[in-house]
mmCIF file of N, CA and C in Angstrom:
data_model
loop_
_atom_site.group_PDB
_atom_site.id
_atom_site.type_symbol
_atom_site.label_atom_id
_atom_site.label_comp_id
_atom_site.label_asym_id
_atom_site.label_seq_id
_atom_site.Cartn_x
_atom_site.Cartn_y
_atom_site.Cartn_z
ATOM 1 N N MET A 1 -16.397 11.460 4.386
ATOM 2 C CA MET A 1 -15.977 10.501 5.392
ATOM 3 C C MET A 1 -14.472 10.227 5.268
ATOM 4 N N GLU A 2 -14.011 9.868 4.072
ATOM 5 C CA GLU A 2 -12.594 9.573 3.856
ATOM 6 C C GLU A 2 -11.751 10.816 4.109
ATOM 7 N N GLU A 3 -12.234 11.972 3.673
ATOM 8 C CA GLU A 3 -11.482 13.205 3.868
ATOM 9 C C GLU A 3 -11.343 13.526 5.357
ATOM 10 N N GLU A 4 -12.422 13.323 6.114
ATOM 11 C CA GLU A 4 -12.366 13.565 7.559
ATOM 12 C C GLU A 4 -11.379 12.617 8.228
ATOM 13 N N ARG A 5 -11.394 11.359 7.816
ATOM 14 C CA ARG A 5 -10.474 10.371 8.386
ATOM 15 C C ARG A 5 -9.030 10.771 8.098
ATOM 16 N N LEU A 6 -8.757 11.179 6.859
ATOM 17 C CA LEU A 6 -7.403 11.599 6.505
ATOM 18 C C LEU A 6 -6.995 12.843 7.283
ATOM 19 N N GLN A 7 -7.938 13.752 7.487
ATOM 20 C CA GLN A 7 -7.637 14.961 8.246
ATOM 21 C C GLN A 7 -7.233 14.606 9.674
ATOM 22 N N ARG A 8 -7.984 13.686 10.309
ATOM 23 C CA ARG A 8 -7.655 13.265 11.684
ATOM 24 C C ARG A 8 -6.282 12.600 11.729
ATOM 25 N N ILE A 9 -6.018 11.740 10.755
ATOM 26 C CA ILE A 9 -4.716 11.064 10.699
ATOM 27 C C ILE A 9 -3.613 12.088 10.497
ATOM 28 N N GLY A 10 -3.847 13.008 9.591
ATOM 29 C CA GLY A 10 -2.852 14.039 9.322
ATOM 30 C C GLY A 10 -2.546 14.883 10.538
ATOM 31 N N GLU A 11 -3.579 15.227 11.290
ATOM 32 C CA GLU A 11 -3.369 16.016 12.499
ATOM 33 C C GLU A 11 -2.510 15.251 13.498
ATOM 34 N N ARG A 12 -2.750 13.947 13.607
ATOM 35 C CA ARG A 12 -1.951 13.127 14.528
ATOM 36 C C ARG A 12 -0.483 13.108 14.131
ATOM 37 N N PHE A 13 -0.219 13.103 12.825
ATOM 38 C CA PHE A 13 1.159 13.033 12.347
ATOM 39 C C PHE A 13 1.735 14.406 11.995
ATOM 40 N N GLY A 14 0.987 15.462 12.230
ATOM 41 C CA GLY A 14 1.486 16.800 11.994
ATOM 42 C C GLY A 14 1.350 17.298 10.570
ATOM 43 N N ALA A 15 0.535 16.664 9.746
ATOM 44 C CA ALA A 15 0.332 17.116 8.365
ATOM 45 C C ALA A 15 -0.656 18.279 8.360
ATOM 46 N N SER A 16 -0.430 19.241 7.482
ATOM 47 C CA SER A 16 -1.239 20.453 7.482
ATOM 48 C C SER A 16 -2.409 20.434 6.506
ATOM 49 N N SER A 17 -2.540 19.410 5.683
ATOM 50 C CA SER A 17 -3.652 19.337 4.742
ATOM 51 C C SER A 17 -4.032 17.879 4.518
ATOM 52 N N VAL A 18 -5.196 17.678 3.898
ATOM 53 C CA VAL A 18 -5.650 16.319 3.607
ATOM 54 C C VAL A 18 -4.672 15.635 2.659
ATOM 55 N N GLU A 19 -4.189 16.366 1.658
ATOM 56 C CA GLU A 19 -3.239 15.775 0.704
ATOM 57 C C GLU A 19 -1.962 15.338 1.414
ATOM 58 N N LYS A 20 -1.457 16.193 2.295
ATOM 59 C CA LYS A 20 -0.256 15.822 3.046
ATOM 60 C C LYS A 20 -0.552 14.674 3.996
ATOM 61 N N ALA A 21 -1.751 14.666 4.574
ATOM 62 C CA ALA A 21 -2.134 13.569 5.474
ATOM 63 C C ALA A 21 -2.138 12.251 4.722
ATOM 64 N N ASP A 22 -2.643 12.262 3.493
ATOM 65 C CA ASP A 22 -2.658 11.038 2.696
ATOM 66 C C ASP A 22 -1.232 10.583 2.387
ATOM 67 N N THR A 23 -0.365 11.515 2.064
ATOM 68 C CA THR A 23 1.033 11.178 1.788
ATOM 69 C C THR A 23 1.698 10.587 3.024
ATOM 70 N N VAL A 24 1.456 11.209 4.177
ATOM 71 C CA VAL A 24 2.029 10.707 5.429
ATOM 72 C C VAL A 24 1.499 9.308 5.721
ATOM 73 N N LEU A 25 0.198 9.101 5.538
ATOM 74 C CA LEU A 25 -0.391 7.788 5.790
ATOM 75 C C LEU A 25 0.197 6.741 4.840
ATOM 76 N N GLN A 26 0.348 7.091 3.573
ATOM 77 C CA GLN A 26 0.938 6.170 2.595
ATOM 78 C C GLN A 26 2.340 5.745 3.044
ATOM 79 N N LEU A 27 3.133 6.716 3.454
ATOM 80 C CA LEU A 27 4.493 6.414 3.908
ATOM 81 C C LEU A 27 4.478 5.557 5.167
ATOM 82 N N ARG A 28 3.577 5.882 6.094
ATOM 83 C CA ARG A 28 3.506 5.123 7.349
ATOM 84 C C ARG A 28 3.045 3.692 7.095
ATOM 85 N N LEU A 29 2.092 3.506 6.182
ATOM 86 C CA LEU A 29 1.648 2.153 5.843
ATOM 87 C C LEU A 29 2.783 1.355 5.211
ATOM 88 N N ARG A 30 3.498 1.977 4.287
ATOM 89 C CA ARG A 30 4.623 1.280 3.650
ATOM 90 C C ARG A 30 5.689 0.897 4.680
ATOM 91 N N LEU A 31 5.967 1.811 5.612
ATOM 92 C CA LEU A 31 6.946 1.516 6.657
ATOM 93 C C LEU A 31 6.456 0.368 7.538
ATOM 94 N N ALA A 32 5.189 0.407 7.919
ATOM 95 C CA ALA A 32 4.626 -0.664 8.755
ATOM 96 C C ALA A 32 4.736 -2.008 8.050
ATOM 97 N N LEU A 33 4.462 -2.034 6.764
ATOM 98 C CA LEU A 33 4.543 -3.286 6.012
ATOM 99 C C LEU A 33 5.983 -3.764 5.881
ATOM 100 N N SER A 34 6.899 -2.852 5.634
ATOM 101 C CA SER A 34 8.298 -3.266 5.485
ATOM 102 C C SER A 34 8.884 -3.758 6.803
ATOM 103 N N LEU A 35 8.357 -3.255 7.928
ATOM 104 C CA LEU A 35 8.839 -3.679 9.245
ATOM 105 C C LEU A 35 8.009 -4.810 9.839
ATOM 106 N N GLY A 36 6.904 -5.155 9.175
ATOM 107 C CA GLY A 36 6.022 -6.185 9.726
ATOM 108 C C GLY A 36 5.289 -5.706 10.965
ATOM 109 N N ASP A 37 4.944 -4.422 11.012
ATOM 110 C CA ASP A 37 4.299 -3.811 12.181
ATOM 111 C C ASP A 37 2.800 -4.126 12.194
ATOM 112 N N ASP A 38 2.472 -5.305 12.676
ATOM 113 C CA ASP A 38 1.086 -5.769 12.719
ATOM 114 C C ASP A 38 0.221 -4.874 13.599
ATOM 115 N N ALA A 39 0.781 -4.341 14.677
ATOM 116 C CA ALA A 39 0.010 -3.484 15.587
ATOM 117 C C ALA A 39 -0.466 -2.221 14.868
ATOM 118 N N PHE A 40 0.398 -1.634 14.040
ATOM 119 C CA PHE A 40 -0.017 -0.436 13.307
ATOM 120 C C PHE A 40 -1.123 -0.769 12.310
ATOM 121 N N ILE A 41 -0.983 -1.891 11.621
ATOM 122 C CA ILE A 41 -2.003 -2.291 10.647
ATOM 123 C C ILE A 41 -3.326 -2.561 11.355
ATOM 124 N N ALA A 42 -3.289 -3.197 12.519
ATOM 125 C CA ALA A 42 -4.516 -3.448 13.289
ATOM 126 C C ALA A 42 -5.182 -2.127 13.656
ATOM 127 N N LYS A 43 -4.394 -1.159 14.095
ATOM 128 C CA LYS A 43 -4.939 0.159 14.450
ATOM 129 C C LYS A 43 -5.492 0.859 13.213
ATOM 130 N N TRP A 44 -4.770 0.774 12.103
ATOM 131 C CA TRP A 44 -5.231 1.390 10.855
ATOM 132 C C TRP A 44 -6.584 0.804 10.445
ATOM 133 N N LEU A 45 -6.731 -0.501 10.562
ATOM 134 C CA LEU A 45 -8.009 -1.146 10.226
ATOM 135 C C LEU A 45 -9.121 -0.660 11.149
ATOM 136 N N ARG A 46 -8.840 -0.563 12.448
ATOM 137 C CA ARG A 46 -9.851 -0.083 13.411
ATOM 138 C C ARG A 46 -10.246 1.359 13.136
ATOM 139 N N ASP A 47 -9.286 2.165 12.672
ATOM 140 C CA ASP A 47 -9.523 3.591 12.443
ATOM 141 C C ASP A 47 -10.083 3.907 11.062
ATOM 142 N N GLY A 48 -10.625 2.927 10.378
ATOM 143 C CA GLY A 48 -11.260 3.187 9.091
ATOM 144 C C GLY A 48 -10.549 2.596 7.893
ATOM 145 N N GLY A 49 -9.443 1.929 8.108
ATOM 146 C CA GLY A 49 -8.698 1.347 6.998
ATOM 147 C C GLY A 49 -9.446 0.257 6.255
ATOM 148 N N ARG A 50 -10.428 -0.358 6.919
ATOM 149 C CA ARG A 50 -11.207 -1.419 6.247
ATOM 150 C C ARG A 50 -11.815 -0.918 4.941
ATOM 151 N N GLU A 51 -12.212 0.347 4.932
ATOM 152 C CA GLU A 51 -12.803 0.928 3.720
ATOM 153 C C GLU A 51 -11.793 0.935 2.569
ATOM 154 N N ALA A 52 -10.521 1.047 2.902
ATOM 155 C CA ALA A 52 -9.480 1.122 1.877
ATOM 156 C C ALA A 52 -9.064 -0.249 1.358
ATOM 157 N N LEU A 53 -9.604 -1.311 1.935
ATOM 158 C CA LEU A 53 -9.236 -2.652 1.480
ATOM 159 C C LEU A 53 -9.820 -2.975 0.114
ATOM 160 N N HIS A 54 -10.787 -2.207 -0.328
ATOM 161 C CA HIS A 54 -11.493 -2.502 -1.575
ATOM 162 C C HIS A 54 -11.047 -1.611 -2.728
ATOM 163 N N LYS A 55 -9.888 -0.983 -2.547
ATOM 164 C CA LYS A 55 -9.293 -0.161 -3.601
ATOM 165 C C LYS A 55 -7.795 -0.093 -3.327
ATOM 166 N N PRO A 56 -7.006 0.226 -4.331
ATOM 167 C CA PRO A 56 -5.572 0.376 -4.062
ATOM 168 C C PRO A 56 -5.372 1.543 -3.092
ATOM 169 N N CYS A 57 -4.689 1.305 -1.993
ATOM 170 C CA CYS A 57 -4.522 2.391 -1.026
ATOM 171 C C CYS A 57 -3.071 2.830 -0.902
ATOM 172 N N LEU A 58 -2.172 2.160 -1.564
ATOM 173 C CA LEU A 58 -0.767 2.571 -1.590
ATOM 174 C C LEU A 58 -0.458 3.021 -3.011
ATOM 175 N N LYS A 59 -0.964 4.192 -3.339
ATOM 176 C CA LYS A 59 -0.925 4.727 -4.705
ATOM 177 C C LYS A 59 -1.662 3.761 -5.630
ATOM 178 N N ASP A 60 -0.947 2.990 -6.432
ATOM 179 C CA ASP A 60 -1.638 2.088 -7.361
ATOM 180 C C ASP A 60 -1.501 0.626 -6.944
ATOM 181 N N THR A 61 -1.124 0.386 -5.696
ATOM 182 C CA THR A 61 -0.885 -0.973 -5.217
ATOM 183 C C THR A 61 -1.841 -1.312 -4.081
ATOM 184 N N TRP A 62 -2.315 -2.533 -4.081
ATOM 185 C CA TRP A 62 -3.188 -3.010 -3.008
ATOM 186 C C TRP A 62 -2.342 -3.324 -1.780
ATOM 187 N N ILE A 63 -2.841 -2.981 -0.606
ATOM 188 C CA ILE A 63 -2.085 -3.212 0.624
ATOM 189 C C ILE A 63 -1.793 -4.700 0.821
ATOM 190 N N LEU A 64 -2.724 -5.565 0.425
ATOM 191 C CA LEU A 64 -2.500 -7.002 0.571
ATOM 192 C C LEU A 64 -1.333 -7.465 -0.306
ATOM 193 N N THR A 65 -1.221 -6.918 -1.500
ATOM 194 C CA THR A 65 -0.107 -7.267 -2.388
ATOM 195 C C THR A 65 1.218 -6.839 -1.771
ATOM 196 N N THR A 66 1.250 -5.642 -1.199
ATOM 197 C CA THR A 66 2.477 -5.151 -0.574
ATOM 198 C C THR A 66 2.855 -5.992 0.637
ATOM 199 N N ALA A 67 1.872 -6.331 1.466
ATOM 200 C CA ALA A 67 2.144 -7.180 2.637
ATOM 201 C C ALA A 67 2.685 -8.535 2.198
ATOM 202 N N ALA A 68 2.100 -9.093 1.152
ATOM 203 C CA ALA A 68 2.551 -10.391 0.638
ATOM 204 C C ALA A 68 3.964 -10.290 0.068
ATOM 205 N N ALA A 69 4.260 -9.190 -0.602
ATOM 206 C CA ALA A 69 5.597 -8.997 -1.174
ATOM 207 C C ALA A 69 6.667 -8.926 -0.089
ATOM 208 N N HIS A 70 6.287 -8.418 1.078
ATOM 209 C CA HIS A 70 7.223 -8.345 2.208
ATOM 210 C C HIS A 70 7.235 -9.635 3.023
ATOM 211 N N GLY A 71 6.366 -10.580 2.680
ATOM 212 C CA GLY A 71 6.332 -11.847 3.403
ATOM 213 C C GLY A 71 5.771 -11.743 4.805
ATOM 214 N N CYS A 72 4.907 -10.766 5.029
ATOM 215 C CA CYS A 72 4.329 -10.516 6.362
ATOM 216 C C CYS A 72 3.076 -11.359 6.563
ATOM 217 N N SER A 73 3.248 -12.641 6.863
ATOM 218 C CA SER A 73 2.075 -13.516 6.955
ATOM 219 C C SER A 73 1.080 -13.105 8.039
ATOM 220 N N PRO A 74 1.490 -12.604 9.225
ATOM 221 C CA PRO A 74 0.471 -12.164 10.190
ATOM 222 C C PRO A 74 -0.374 -11.008 9.649
ATOM 223 N N ILE A 75 0.265 -10.104 8.910
ATOM 224 C CA ILE A 75 -0.473 -8.973 8.343
ATOM 225 C C ILE A 75 -1.362 -9.445 7.202
ATOM 226 N N VAL A 76 -0.864 -10.338 6.367
ATOM 227 C CA VAL A 76 -1.686 -10.897 5.285
ATOM 228 C C VAL A 76 -2.923 -11.560 5.880
ATOM 229 N N GLU A 77 -2.735 -12.357 6.920
ATOM 230 C CA GLU A 77 -3.877 -13.013 7.569
ATOM 231 C C GLU A 77 -4.844 -11.993 8.145
ATOM 232 N N ARG A 78 -4.318 -10.952 8.796
ATOM 233 C CA ARG A 78 -5.181 -9.913 9.378
ATOM 234 C C ARG A 78 -5.997 -9.218 8.285
ATOM 235 N N LEU A 79 -5.359 -8.876 7.178
ATOM 236 C CA LEU A 79 -6.057 -8.195 6.085
ATOM 237 C C LEU A 79 -7.129 -9.093 5.471
ATOM 238 N N LEU A 80 -6.820 -10.364 5.309
ATOM 239 C CA LEU A 80 -7.810 -11.300 4.767
ATOM 240 C C LEU A 80 -8.988 -11.465 5.723
ATOM 241 N N GLU A 81 -8.708 -11.534 7.024
ATOM 242 C CA GLU A 81 -9.784 -11.636 8.010
ATOM 243 C C GLU A 81 -10.640 -10.374 8.030
ATOM 244 N N ALA A 82 -10.035 -9.244 7.650
ATOM 245 C CA ALA A 82 -10.770 -7.977 7.572
ATOM 246 C C ALA A 82 -11.516 -7.840 6.247
ATOM 247 N N ARG A 83 -11.513 -8.910 5.456
ATOM 248 C CA ARG A 83 -12.254 -9.016 4.201
ATOM 249 C C ARG A 83 -11.567 -8.388 2.990
ATOM 250 N N ALA A 84 -10.238 -8.331 3.015
ATOM 251 C CA ALA A 84 -9.523 -7.939 1.797
ATOM 252 C C ALA A 84 -9.694 -9.061 0.782
ATOM 253 N N SER A 85 -9.853 -8.696 -0.472
ATOM 254 C CA SER A 85 -9.990 -9.705 -1.520
ATOM 255 C C SER A 85 -8.660 -10.430 -1.714
ATOM 256 N N PRO A 86 -8.665 -11.770 -1.726
ATOM 257 C CA PRO A 86 -7.421 -12.493 -1.973
ATOM 258 C C PRO A 86 -6.963 -12.386 -3.430
ATOM 259 N N ASP A 87 -7.846 -11.929 -4.301
ATOM 260 C CA ASP A 87 -7.534 -11.794 -5.728
ATOM 261 C C ASP A 87 -7.909 -10.411 -6.261
ATOM 262 N N PRO A 88 -7.290 -9.339 -5.730
ATOM 263 C CA PRO A 88 -7.607 -8.014 -6.280
ATOM 264 C C PRO A 88 -6.990 -7.867 -7.670
ATOM 265 N N PRO A 89 -7.380 -6.840 -8.400
ATOM 266 C CA PRO A 89 -6.764 -6.613 -9.710
ATOM 267 C C PRO A 89 -5.247 -6.432 -9.578
ATOM 268 N N GLU A 90 -4.549 -6.652 -10.671
ATOM 269 C CA GLU A 90 -3.098 -6.456 -10.689
ATOM 270 C C GLU A 90 -2.763 -4.996 -10.426
ATOM 271 N N ASP A 91 -1.570 -4.776 -9.855
ATOM 272 C CA ASP A 91 -1.109 -3.406 -9.708
ATOM 273 C C ASP A 91 -0.455 -2.961 -11.025
ATOM 274 N N ALA A 92 0.175 -1.815 -11.016
ATOM 275 C CA ALA A 92 0.726 -1.242 -12.250
ATOM 276 C C ALA A 92 1.808 -2.106 -12.898
ATOM 277 N N ILE A 93 2.491 -2.922 -12.104
ATOM 278 C CA ILE A 93 3.553 -3.760 -12.686
ATOM 279 C C ILE A 93 3.135 -5.221 -12.816
ATOM 280 N N GLY A 94 1.850 -5.489 -12.621
ATOM 281 C CA GLY A 94 1.333 -6.834 -12.836
ATOM 282 C C GLY A 94 1.350 -7.741 -11.624
ATOM 283 N N ASN A 95 1.654 -7.191 -10.444
ATOM 284 C CA ASN A 95 1.660 -8.016 -9.237
ATOM 285 C C ASN A 95 0.265 -8.187 -8.658
ATOM 286 N N PHE A 96 0.071 -9.296 -7.988
ATOM 287 C CA PHE A 96 -1.130 -9.562 -7.194
ATOM 288 C C PHE A 96 -0.664 -10.386 -5.995
ATOM 289 N N PRO A 97 -1.469 -10.514 -4.947
ATOM 290 C CA PRO A 97 -0.984 -11.098 -3.693
ATOM 291 C C PRO A 97 -0.324 -12.471 -3.794
ATOM 292 N N LEU A 98 -0.925 -13.420 -4.495
ATOM 293 C CA LEU A 98 -0.343 -14.760 -4.540
ATOM 294 C C LEU A 98 1.002 -14.752 -5.270
ATOM 295 N N LEU A 99 1.093 -14.008 -6.348
ATOM 296 C CA LEU A 99 2.363 -13.886 -7.071
ATOM 297 C C LEU A 99 3.420 -13.231 -6.182
ATOM 298 N N ALA A 100 3.024 -12.179 -5.474
ATOM 299 C CA ALA A 100 3.959 -11.489 -4.580
ATOM 300 C C ALA A 100 4.424 -12.410 -3.458
ATOM 301 N N SER A 101 3.517 -13.234 -2.934
ATOM 302 C CA SER A 101 3.877 -14.193 -1.876
ATOM 303 C C SER A 101 4.876 -15.217 -2.386
ATOM 304 N N CYS A 102 4.634 -15.707 -3.588
ATOM 305 C CA CYS A 102 5.563 -16.683 -4.176
ATOM 306 C C CYS A 102 6.926 -16.043 -4.402
ATOM 307 N N SER A 103 6.924 -14.796 -4.860
ATOM 308 C CA SER A 103 8.189 -14.094 -5.102
ATOM 309 C C SER A 103 8.956 -13.858 -3.812
ATOM 310 N N SER A 104 8.229 -13.600 -2.716
ATOM 311 C CA SER A 104 8.898 -13.360 -1.431
ATOM 312 C C SER A 104 9.303 -14.663 -0.752
ATOM 313 N N GLY A 105 8.745 -15.776 -1.222
ATOM 314 C CA GLY A 105 9.072 -17.071 -0.630
ATOM 315 C C GLY A 105 8.384 -17.331 0.694
ATOM 316 N N SER A 106 7.305 -16.603 0.966
ATOM 317 C CA SER A 106 6.613 -16.743 2.244
ATOM 318 C C SER A 106 5.543 -17.829 2.180
ATOM 319 N N VAL A 107 5.862 -18.977 2.731
ATOM 320 C CA VAL A 107 4.906 -20.085 2.753
ATOM 321 C C VAL A 107 3.665 -19.697 3.555
ATOM 322 N N GLY A 108 3.859 -18.955 4.658
ATOM 323 C CA GLY A 108 2.725 -18.523 5.479
ATOM 324 C C GLY A 108 1.746 -17.663 4.700
ATOM 325 N N CYS A 109 2.267 -16.739 3.901
ATOM 326 C CA CYS A 109 1.405 -15.880 3.078
ATOM 327 C C CYS A 109 0.691 -16.704 2.014
ATOM 328 N N ILE A 110 1.423 -17.595 1.375
ATOM 329 C CA ILE A 110 0.831 -18.439 0.329
ATOM 330 C C ILE A 110 -0.307 -19.266 0.911
ATOM 331 N N GLU A 111 -0.057 -19.905 2.054
ATOM 332 C CA GLU A 111 -1.091 -20.733 2.686
ATOM 333 C C GLU A 111 -2.312 -19.906 3.072
ATOM 334 N N ALA A 112 -2.085 -18.722 3.647
ATOM 335 C CA ALA A 112 -3.208 -17.867 4.048
ATOM 336 C C ALA A 112 -4.043 -17.465 2.836
ATOM 337 N N LEU A 113 -3.387 -17.089 1.756
ATOM 338 C CA LEU A 113 -4.112 -16.687 0.549
ATOM 339 C C LEU A 113 -4.902 -17.847 -0.041
ATOM 340 N N LEU A 114 -4.297 -19.014 -0.090
ATOM 341 C CA LEU A 114 -5.008 -20.177 -0.634
ATOM 342 C C LEU A 114 -6.181 -20.580 0.259
ATOM 343 N N GLU A 115 -6.011 -20.470 1.579
ATOM 344 C CA GLU A 115 -7.116 -20.765 2.500
ATOM 345 C C GLU A 115 -8.288 -19.810 2.292
ATOM 346 N N HIS A 116 -7.983 -18.587 1.838
ATOM 347 C CA HIS A 116 -9.032 -17.595 1.576
ATOM 348 C C HIS A 116 -9.425 -17.578 0.096
ATOM 349 N N HIS A 117 -9.112 -18.659 -0.594
ATOM 350 C CA HIS A 117 -9.565 -18.907 -1.966
ATOM 351 C C HIS A 117 -8.931 -18.022 -3.028
ATOM 352 N N ALA A 118 -7.650 -17.669 -2.849
ATOM 353 C CA ALA A 118 -6.929 -17.019 -3.945
ATOM 354 C C ALA A 118 -6.832 -18.034 -5.083
ATOM 355 N N ASP A 119 -6.909 -17.555 -6.290
ATOM 356 C CA ASP A 119 -6.893 -18.431 -7.464
ATOM 357 C C ASP A 119 -5.476 -18.933 -7.746
ATOM 358 N N PRO A 120 -5.206 -20.227 -7.519
ATOM 359 C CA PRO A 120 -3.851 -20.745 -7.750
ATOM 360 C C PRO A 120 -3.491 -20.844 -9.234
ATOM 361 N N GLN A 121 -4.475 -20.722 -10.120
ATOM 362 C CA GLN A 121 -4.223 -20.802 -11.562
ATOM 363 C C GLN A 121 -4.014 -19.427 -12.196
ATOM 364 N N ARG A 122 -4.156 -18.380 -11.414
ATOM 365 C CA ARG A 122 -4.062 -17.027 -11.948
ATOM 366 C C ARG A 122 -2.645 -16.726 -12.420
ATOM 367 N N SER A 123 -2.554 -15.983 -13.504
ATOM 368 C CA SER A 123 -1.263 -15.498 -13.984
ATOM 369 C C SER A 123 -1.424 -14.034 -14.374
ATOM 370 N N ARG A 124 -0.315 -13.369 -14.583
ATOM 371 C CA ARG A 124 -0.371 -11.962 -14.992
ATOM 372 C C ARG A 124 -1.086 -11.845 -16.327
ATOM 373 N N SER A 125 -1.852 -10.799 -16.472
ATOM 374 C CA SER A 125 -2.542 -10.595 -17.750
ATOM 375 C C SER A 125 -1.535 -10.379 -18.875
ATOM 376 N N SER A 126 -0.377 -9.831 -18.545
ATOM 377 C CA SER A 126 0.646 -9.608 -19.575
ATOM 378 C C SER A 126 1.329 -10.903 -20.008
ATOM 379 N N ASP A 127 1.123 -11.982 -19.231
ATOM 380 C CA ASP A 127 1.716 -13.273 -19.587
ATOM 381 C C ASP A 127 0.868 -14.038 -20.599
ATOM 382 N N GLY A 128 -0.279 -13.471 -20.933
ATOM 383 C CA GLY A 128 -1.123 -14.092 -21.956
ATOM 384 C C GLY A 128 -1.992 -15.096 -21.393
#
């Protein structure tokens, strides 16, 4: 199922293999998040992205953490409404959505995460 989805995405973007399709999708998702492209994220969710909400889909980073780091509150809200966990495991550098939101200074992201029951007492595991 995931391989077929990546193949379709890759064909749309001109990628010649599933691996290249995944790379293209990763880059496109990162670009959408950095630009705050809510329309692309909505389409990605409709086209099967919901399945990727339950695992890191940007290499070793959760899409919700990346959206929060960019301060994209409409995208954070959309991902949470699509059932992304407000408290996924830390990424490779110890980030998680609420920490990333605080670092970006996005009150909208912080409020959305807290409304969806992100743990306000959580800290990085490396912080002890």
